[in-house]
């Protein structure tokens, strides 16, 4: 987009809270069950039943409110949001209207200029229940309805229109997801619908105070989709305005295959949901003791952990950002760093080899058969020369794959590093005899030939030779 216009973006994020049961009944929230098997008269809205609010959902909502530095209402009140849709059996949704649980918060993101930060305001965060799910099959003249999701507790987080670029929107979502995962209140799995996002975007001439016509974008199933859709939409809107047209207020769908937004419906007239207080749920007081109990059990949040890692372990900012990207990765690094001589080496192993295995297996730290003590031992054995770096990677792979202990793997595979001078001398002599050209190159001043010869020693010894001692021995023999 040109410098003539400014983009204004606001995001609405729905987060499924990771409670074992639904918001107002005892039905399971487990994903993937046979359709319509996790329902009861309460979540189906049958006559003669009453909802009971899930206390754990309240606790999780308070956690996020504290993490986002929100103000909290002194009273929790629920409202009915009335509308008809096939996946909403009650024809109303229990939500919060005029008194959201939390409001006036913020999320701090990296600014466009490196090393600077800026706060994106959070207008509100309110509790509500999820609807069911429509399942479409293009081959059939009808759709299926799965009501298992109906009544699952949601927290809707609405940002202020403070976001100015698609990249900032991406950063905002990344930080929000990271905070939620640190709090362990949701798995944030977008494929399963645990985290869903709608974007509102408009453009205006730079310096203008009045907002442009707002366009809502739906069908955003990844953070990349959010960013791509916003990039497309700001360009589309600018082209319309530059051609003398006007932007209609509407809802548009993102088509990831074609990389375009498609008009879905007009939003010129606001929906009238006829909100009124939920008569079956009595408002209740948010007690200071409840808030403090939650605050007391809050984990260290990413921003604070980031600062501590920079100060305490003297790592660079890029390494720290990788390490704190997931709570379990940060915890693994810290457990290992306390047991090895240099924290930077622990950081290199975690962000390198460990994260490589995480990516290959498409899992998290809990899914690996690796404990911090074993990783610490592997690193220490490399540092004291017991095994080579190459062998250490093989040992780590076995630990992860089979859950075996490092000492057992070394014994079983004979991976202990060769530091014995007689054995190394034999291997070095053999390498010198078999690589006459490289020996000549080294003697003629080509120092990189030494690296090649060390590599040949490692190859001949099947990675068991101590490379430092091998290098020293090669130099001694070649210069004698």
PDB file of C-alpha atoms in Angstrom, residues 134-320:
ATOM      1  CA  UNK A 134     -22.096 -27.237  10.534  1.00  0.00           C
ATOM      2  CA  UNK A 135     -20.469 -29.887   8.345  1.00  0.00           C
ATOM      3  CA  UNK A 136     -20.932 -29.397   4.610  1.00  0.00           C
ATOM      4  CA  UNK A 137     -20.546 -31.954   1.849  1.00  0.00           C
ATOM      5  CA  UNK A 138     -20.777 -30.553  -1.682  1.00  0.00           C
ATOM      6  CA  UNK A 139     -22.086 -33.904  -2.923  1.00  0.00           C
ATOM      7  CA  UNK A 140     -25.168 -33.693  -0.694  1.00  0.00           C
ATOM      8  CA  UNK A 141     -28.179 -31.314  -0.808  1.00  0.00           C
ATOM      9  CA  UNK A 142     -28.037 -30.846   2.970  1.00  0.00           C
ATOM     10  CA  UNK A 143     -25.574 -30.192   5.799  1.00  0.00           C
ATOM     11  CA  UNK A 144     -24.863 -32.097   9.002  1.00  0.00           C
ATOM     12  CA  UNK A 145     -24.911 -30.503  12.451  1.00  0.00           C
ATOM     13  CA  UNK A 146     -22.542 -31.633  15.212  1.00  0.00           C
ATOM     14  CA  UNK A 147     -23.549 -30.165  18.577  1.00  0.00           C
ATOM     15  CA  UNK A 148     -20.628 -31.597  20.581  1.00  0.00           C
ATOM     16  CA  UNK A 149     -18.996 -28.158  20.602  1.00  0.00           C
ATOM     17  CA  UNK A 150     -22.164 -26.403  21.776  1.00  0.00           C
ATOM     18  CA  UNK A 151     -21.650 -24.883  25.210  1.00  0.00           C
ATOM     19  CA  UNK A 152     -17.844 -25.100  25.229  1.00  0.00           C
ATOM     20  CA  UNK A 153     -16.501 -22.112  27.212  1.00  0.00           C
ATOM     21  CA  UNK A 154     -15.041 -19.315  25.107  1.00  0.00           C
ATOM     22  CA  UNK A 155     -13.156 -16.169  25.933  1.00  0.00           C
ATOM     23  CA  UNK A 156     -13.501 -13.468  23.292  1.00  0.00           C
ATOM     24  CA  UNK A 157     -10.654 -10.937  23.255  1.00  0.00           C
ATOM     25  CA  UNK A 158     -11.355  -7.740  21.314  1.00  0.00           C
ATOM     26  CA  UNK A 159      -8.503  -5.388  20.469  1.00  0.00           C
ATOM     27  CA  UNK A 160      -8.669  -1.635  20.105  1.00  0.00           C
ATOM     28  CA  UNK A 161      -8.239  -0.435  16.481  1.00  0.00           C
ATOM     29  CA  UNK A 162      -4.580   0.263  17.308  1.00  0.00           C
ATOM     30  CA  UNK A 163      -2.965  -2.132  14.827  1.00  0.00           C
ATOM     31  CA  UNK A 164      -1.517  -0.352  11.799  1.00  0.00           C
ATOM     32  CA  UNK A 165      -0.024  -3.059   9.576  1.00  0.00           C
ATOM     33  CA  UNK A 166      -0.675  -6.719   8.732  1.00  0.00           C
ATOM     34  CA  UNK A 167       2.710  -7.554  10.269  1.00  0.00           C
ATOM     35  CA  UNK A 168       1.632  -5.944  13.547  1.00  0.00           C
ATOM     36  CA  UNK A 169      -1.546  -8.042  13.459  1.00  0.00           C
ATOM     37  CA  UNK A 170       0.595 -11.163  13.067  1.00  0.00           C
ATOM     38  CA  UNK A 171       2.797 -10.114  16.007  1.00  0.00           C
ATOM     39  CA  UNK A 172      -0.242  -9.331  18.174  1.00  0.00           C
ATOM     40  CA  UNK A 173      -1.701 -12.793  17.556  1.00  0.00           C
ATOM     41  CA  UNK A 174       1.657 -14.486  18.140  1.00  0.00           C
ATOM     42  CA  UNK A 175       2.143 -12.753  21.502  1.00  0.00           C
ATOM     43  CA  UNK A 176      -1.462 -13.415  22.568  1.00  0.00           C
ATOM     44  CA  UNK A 177      -1.168 -17.117  21.679  1.00  0.00           C
ATOM     45  CA  UNK A 178       2.146 -17.339  23.530  1.00  0.00           C
ATOM     46  CA  UNK A 179       0.626 -15.819  26.681  1.00  0.00           C
ATOM     47  CA  UNK A 180      -2.381 -18.161  26.527  1.00  0.00           C
ATOM     48  CA  UNK A 181      -0.128 -21.207  26.121  1.00  0.00           C
ATOM     49  CA  UNK A 182       2.076 -20.100  29.031  1.00  0.00           C
ATOM     50  CA  UNK A 183      -1.063 -19.832  31.171  1.00  0.00           C
ATOM     51  CA  UNK A 184      -2.139 -23.319  29.964  1.00  0.00           C
ATOM     52  CA  UNK A 185      -5.761 -22.204  29.595  1.00  0.00           C
ATOM     53  CA  UNK A 186      -6.098 -23.360  25.962  1.00  0.00           C
ATOM     54  CA  UNK A 187      -4.128 -25.423  23.459  1.00  0.00           C
ATOM     55  CA  UNK A 188      -4.752 -22.703  20.811  1.00  0.00           C
ATOM     56  CA  UNK A 189      -5.085 -25.353  18.087  1.00  0.00           C
ATOM     57  CA  UNK A 190      -6.509 -23.453  15.117  1.00  0.00           C
ATOM     58  CA  UNK A 191      -7.072 -26.659  13.132  1.00  0.00           C
ATOM     59  CA  UNK A 192      -9.423 -27.905  15.857  1.00  0.00           C
ATOM     60  CA  UNK A 193     -11.034 -24.496  16.329  1.00  0.00           C
ATOM     61  CA  UNK A 194      -9.526 -23.813  19.762  1.00  0.00           C
ATOM     62  CA  UNK A 195      -8.437 -20.385  18.546  1.00  0.00           C
ATOM     63  CA  UNK A 196     -10.365 -18.444  15.917  1.00  0.00           C
ATOM     64  CA  UNK A 197      -9.820 -14.927  14.641  1.00  0.00           C
ATOM     65  CA  UNK A 198     -11.845 -12.357  12.711  1.00  0.00           C
ATOM     66  CA  UNK A 199     -10.219  -9.159  11.465  1.00  0.00           C
ATOM     67  CA  UNK A 200     -11.759  -5.716  11.004  1.00  0.00           C
ATOM     68  CA  UNK A 201      -9.898  -3.438   8.618  1.00  0.00           C
ATOM     69  CA  UNK A 202     -10.328   0.001   7.104  1.00  0.00           C
ATOM     70  CA  UNK A 203      -8.035   2.565   5.537  1.00  0.00           C
ATOM     71  CA  UNK A 204      -7.951   6.345   5.778  1.00  0.00           C
ATOM     72  CA  UNK A 205      -5.758   9.136   4.507  1.00  0.00           C
ATOM     73  CA  UNK A 206      -2.749   9.698   6.724  1.00  0.00           C
ATOM     74  CA  UNK A 207      -3.452  12.313   9.350  1.00  0.00           C
ATOM     75  CA  UNK A 208      -7.237  11.877   9.140  1.00  0.00           C
ATOM     76  CA  UNK A 209      -9.075  11.452  12.443  1.00  0.00           C
ATOM     77  CA  UNK A 210     -12.197   9.775  11.099  1.00  0.00           C
ATOM     78  CA  UNK A 211     -12.123   6.024  10.478  1.00  0.00           C
ATOM     79  CA  UNK A 212     -12.945   4.589   7.075  1.00  0.00           C
ATOM     80  CA  UNK A 213     -15.689   2.038   6.371  1.00  0.00           C
ATOM     81  CA  UNK A 214     -14.955  -1.156   8.257  1.00  0.00           C
ATOM     82  CA  UNK A 215     -14.699  -4.497   6.490  1.00  0.00           C
ATOM     83  CA  UNK A 216     -14.822  -7.709   8.533  1.00  0.00           C
ATOM     84  CA  UNK A 217     -12.792 -10.666   7.269  1.00  0.00           C
ATOM     85  CA  UNK A 218     -13.686 -14.240   8.219  1.00  0.00           C
ATOM     86  CA  UNK A 219     -12.429 -17.749   7.371  1.00  0.00           C
ATOM     87  CA  UNK A 220      -8.962 -17.011   8.716  1.00  0.00           C
ATOM     88  CA  UNK A 221      -7.554 -20.384   9.774  1.00  0.00           C
ATOM     89  CA  UNK A 222      -3.956 -19.369  10.491  1.00  0.00           C
ATOM     90  CA  UNK A 223      -1.962 -16.315  11.512  1.00  0.00           C
ATOM     91  CA  UNK A 224      -0.441 -16.300   8.023  1.00  0.00           C
ATOM     92  CA  UNK A 225      -3.949 -16.192   6.562  1.00  0.00           C
ATOM     93  CA  UNK A 226      -4.744 -13.176   8.753  1.00  0.00           C
ATOM     94  CA  UNK A 227      -1.651 -11.351   7.524  1.00  0.00           C
ATOM     95  CA  UNK A 228      -2.170 -12.281   3.866  1.00  0.00           C
ATOM     96  CA  UNK A 229      -5.854 -11.306   3.934  1.00  0.00           C
ATOM     97  CA  UNK A 230      -5.046  -7.933   5.491  1.00  0.00           C
ATOM     98  CA  UNK A 231      -2.328  -7.244   2.910  1.00  0.00           C
ATOM     99  CA  UNK A 232      -4.794  -8.006   0.119  1.00  0.00           C
ATOM    100  CA  UNK A 233      -7.617  -6.024   1.675  1.00  0.00           C
ATOM    101  CA  UNK A 234      -5.670  -2.808   2.262  1.00  0.00           C
ATOM    102  CA  UNK A 235      -4.559  -2.806  -1.387  1.00  0.00           C
ATOM    103  CA  UNK A 236      -8.102  -3.589  -2.603  1.00  0.00           C
ATOM    104  CA  UNK A 237      -9.574  -0.745  -0.577  1.00  0.00           C
ATOM    105  CA  UNK A 238      -6.935   1.736  -1.754  1.00  0.00           C
ATOM    106  CA  UNK A 239      -7.593   0.874  -5.400  1.00  0.00           C
ATOM    107  CA  UNK A 240     -11.332   1.476  -4.915  1.00  0.00           C
ATOM    108  CA  UNK A 241     -10.776   4.857  -3.252  1.00  0.00           C
ATOM    109  CA  UNK A 242      -8.207   5.945  -5.842  1.00  0.00           C
ATOM    110  CA  UNK A 243     -10.745   5.141  -8.582  1.00  0.00           C
ATOM    111  CA  UNK A 244     -13.271   7.427  -6.881  1.00  0.00           C
ATOM    112  CA  UNK A 245     -15.366   4.653  -5.347  1.00  0.00           C
ATOM    113  CA  UNK A 246     -16.467   4.027  -1.765  1.00  0.00           C
ATOM    114  CA  UNK A 247     -15.929   1.061   0.544  1.00  0.00           C
ATOM    115  CA  UNK A 248     -19.154  -0.707   1.553  1.00  0.00           C
ATOM    116  CA  UNK A 249     -19.359  -1.931   5.132  1.00  0.00           C
ATOM    117  CA  UNK A 250     -19.475  -5.693   4.695  1.00  0.00           C
ATOM    118  CA  UNK A 251     -18.236  -9.114   5.740  1.00  0.00           C
ATOM    119  CA  UNK A 252     -15.792 -10.807   3.381  1.00  0.00           C
ATOM    120  CA  UNK A 253     -14.341 -14.333   3.320  1.00  0.00           C
ATOM    121  CA  UNK A 254     -10.671 -15.075   2.753  1.00  0.00           C
ATOM    122  CA  UNK A 255      -9.988 -17.520  -0.094  1.00  0.00           C
ATOM    123  CA  UNK A 256      -6.500 -18.862   0.617  1.00  0.00           C
ATOM    124  CA  UNK A 257      -6.320 -20.739  -2.705  1.00  0.00           C
ATOM    125  CA  UNK A 258      -6.899 -17.600  -4.778  1.00  0.00           C
ATOM    126  CA  UNK A 259      -5.376 -15.148  -2.257  1.00  0.00           C
ATOM    127  CA  UNK A 260      -8.415 -12.867  -2.403  1.00  0.00           C
ATOM    128  CA  UNK A 261     -11.288 -11.802  -0.158  1.00  0.00           C
ATOM    129  CA  UNK A 262     -14.822 -12.492  -1.393  1.00  0.00           C
ATOM    130  CA  UNK A 263     -17.937 -10.557  -0.399  1.00  0.00           C
ATOM    131  CA  UNK A 264     -20.189 -12.577   1.918  1.00  0.00           C
ATOM    132  CA  UNK A 265     -22.853 -10.151   3.163  1.00  0.00           C
ATOM    133  CA  UNK A 266     -23.522  -6.467   3.732  1.00  0.00           C
ATOM    134  CA  UNK A 267     -23.174  -5.033   7.226  1.00  0.00           C
ATOM    135  CA  UNK A 268     -24.776  -1.654   6.564  1.00  0.00           C
ATOM    136  CA  UNK A 269     -27.454  -2.448   9.138  1.00  0.00           C
ATOM    137  CA  UNK A 270     -26.197  -3.541  12.547  1.00  0.00           C
ATOM    138  CA  UNK A 271     -27.519  -6.821  13.928  1.00  0.00           C
ATOM    139  CA  UNK A 272     -30.093  -6.497  16.688  1.00  0.00           C
ATOM    140  CA  UNK A 273     -29.356  -9.396  18.995  1.00  0.00           C
ATOM    141  CA  UNK A 274     -31.913  -8.196  21.578  1.00  0.00           C
ATOM    142  CA  UNK A 275     -29.502  -8.693  24.462  1.00  0.00           C
ATOM    143  CA  UNK A 276     -31.054  -9.009  27.890  1.00  0.00           C
ATOM    144  CA  UNK A 277     -29.746 -10.299  31.248  1.00  0.00           C
ATOM    145  CA  UNK A 278     -29.606 -14.102  31.484  1.00  0.00           C
ATOM    146  CA  UNK A 279     -32.487 -14.935  33.878  1.00  0.00           C
ATOM    147  CA  UNK A 280     -31.184 -18.413  34.771  1.00  0.00           C
ATOM    148  CA  UNK A 281     -27.777 -17.237  36.022  1.00  0.00           C
ATOM    149  CA  UNK A 282     -27.644 -14.941  39.028  1.00  0.00           C
ATOM    150  CA  UNK A 283     -24.894 -12.267  38.874  1.00  0.00           C
ATOM    151  CA  UNK A 284     -22.119 -12.928  41.368  1.00  0.00           C
ATOM    152  CA  UNK A 285     -19.362 -10.903  42.969  1.00  0.00           C
ATOM    153  CA  UNK A 286     -15.749 -11.155  41.858  1.00  0.00           C
ATOM    154  CA  UNK A 287     -14.020 -11.414  45.221  1.00  0.00           C
ATOM    155  CA  UNK A 288     -10.549  -9.983  45.735  1.00  0.00           C
ATOM    156  CA  UNK A 289      -9.528 -13.219  47.425  1.00  0.00           C
ATOM    157  CA  UNK A 290     -10.382 -15.179  44.271  1.00  0.00           C
ATOM    158  CA  UNK A 291      -8.330 -12.809  42.132  1.00  0.00           C
ATOM    159  CA  UNK A 292      -5.341 -12.977  44.471  1.00  0.00           C
ATOM    160  CA  UNK A 293      -5.537 -16.781  44.595  1.00  0.00           C
ATOM    161  CA  UNK A 294      -5.278 -16.858  40.802  1.00  0.00           C
ATOM    162  CA  UNK A 295      -2.523 -14.234  40.759  1.00  0.00           C
ATOM    163  CA  UNK A 296      -0.510 -16.231  43.303  1.00  0.00           C
ATOM    164  CA  UNK A 297      -0.425 -19.254  40.979  1.00  0.00           C
ATOM    165  CA  UNK A 298       0.398 -17.351  37.790  1.00  0.00           C
ATOM    166  CA  UNK A 299       3.454 -18.598  35.887  1.00  0.00           C
ATOM    167  CA  UNK A 300       6.264 -16.307  34.799  1.00  0.00           C
ATOM    168  CA  UNK A 301       4.975 -14.703  31.605  1.00  0.00           C
ATOM    169  CA  UNK A 302       6.960 -14.485  28.340  1.00  0.00           C
ATOM    170  CA  UNK A 303       7.915 -10.785  28.605  1.00  0.00           C
ATOM    171  CA  UNK A 304       9.292 -11.193  32.110  1.00  0.00           C
ATOM    172  CA  UNK A 305      11.055 -14.443  31.219  1.00  0.00           C
ATOM    173  CA  UNK A 306      12.593 -12.763  28.173  1.00  0.00           C
ATOM    174  CA  UNK A 307      14.105  -9.976  30.274  1.00  0.00           C
ATOM    175  CA  UNK A 308      15.386 -12.436  32.886  1.00  0.00           C
ATOM    176  CA  UNK A 309      17.026 -14.698  30.290  1.00  0.00           C
ATOM    177  CA  UNK A 310      18.769 -11.690  28.741  1.00  0.00           C
ATOM    178  CA  UNK A 311      20.033 -10.472  32.113  1.00  0.00           C
ATOM    179  CA  UNK A 312      20.773 -13.766  33.846  1.00  0.00           C
ATOM    180  CA  UNK A 313      22.150 -15.924  31.034  1.00  0.00           C
ATOM    181  CA  UNK A 314      23.652 -13.141  28.862  1.00  0.00           C
ATOM    182  CA  UNK A 315      22.135 -14.575  25.679  1.00  0.00           C
ATOM    183  CA  UNK A 316      21.392 -12.523  22.578  1.00  0.00           C
ATOM    184  CA  UNK A 317      17.819 -11.392  21.936  1.00  0.00           C
ATOM    185  CA  UNK A 318      17.261 -13.669  18.915  1.00  0.00           C
ATOM    186  CA  UNK A 319      18.241 -16.784  20.876  1.00  0.00           C
ATOM    187  CA  UNK A 320      16.040 -15.762  23.796  1.00  0.00           C
TER     188      UNK A 320
END
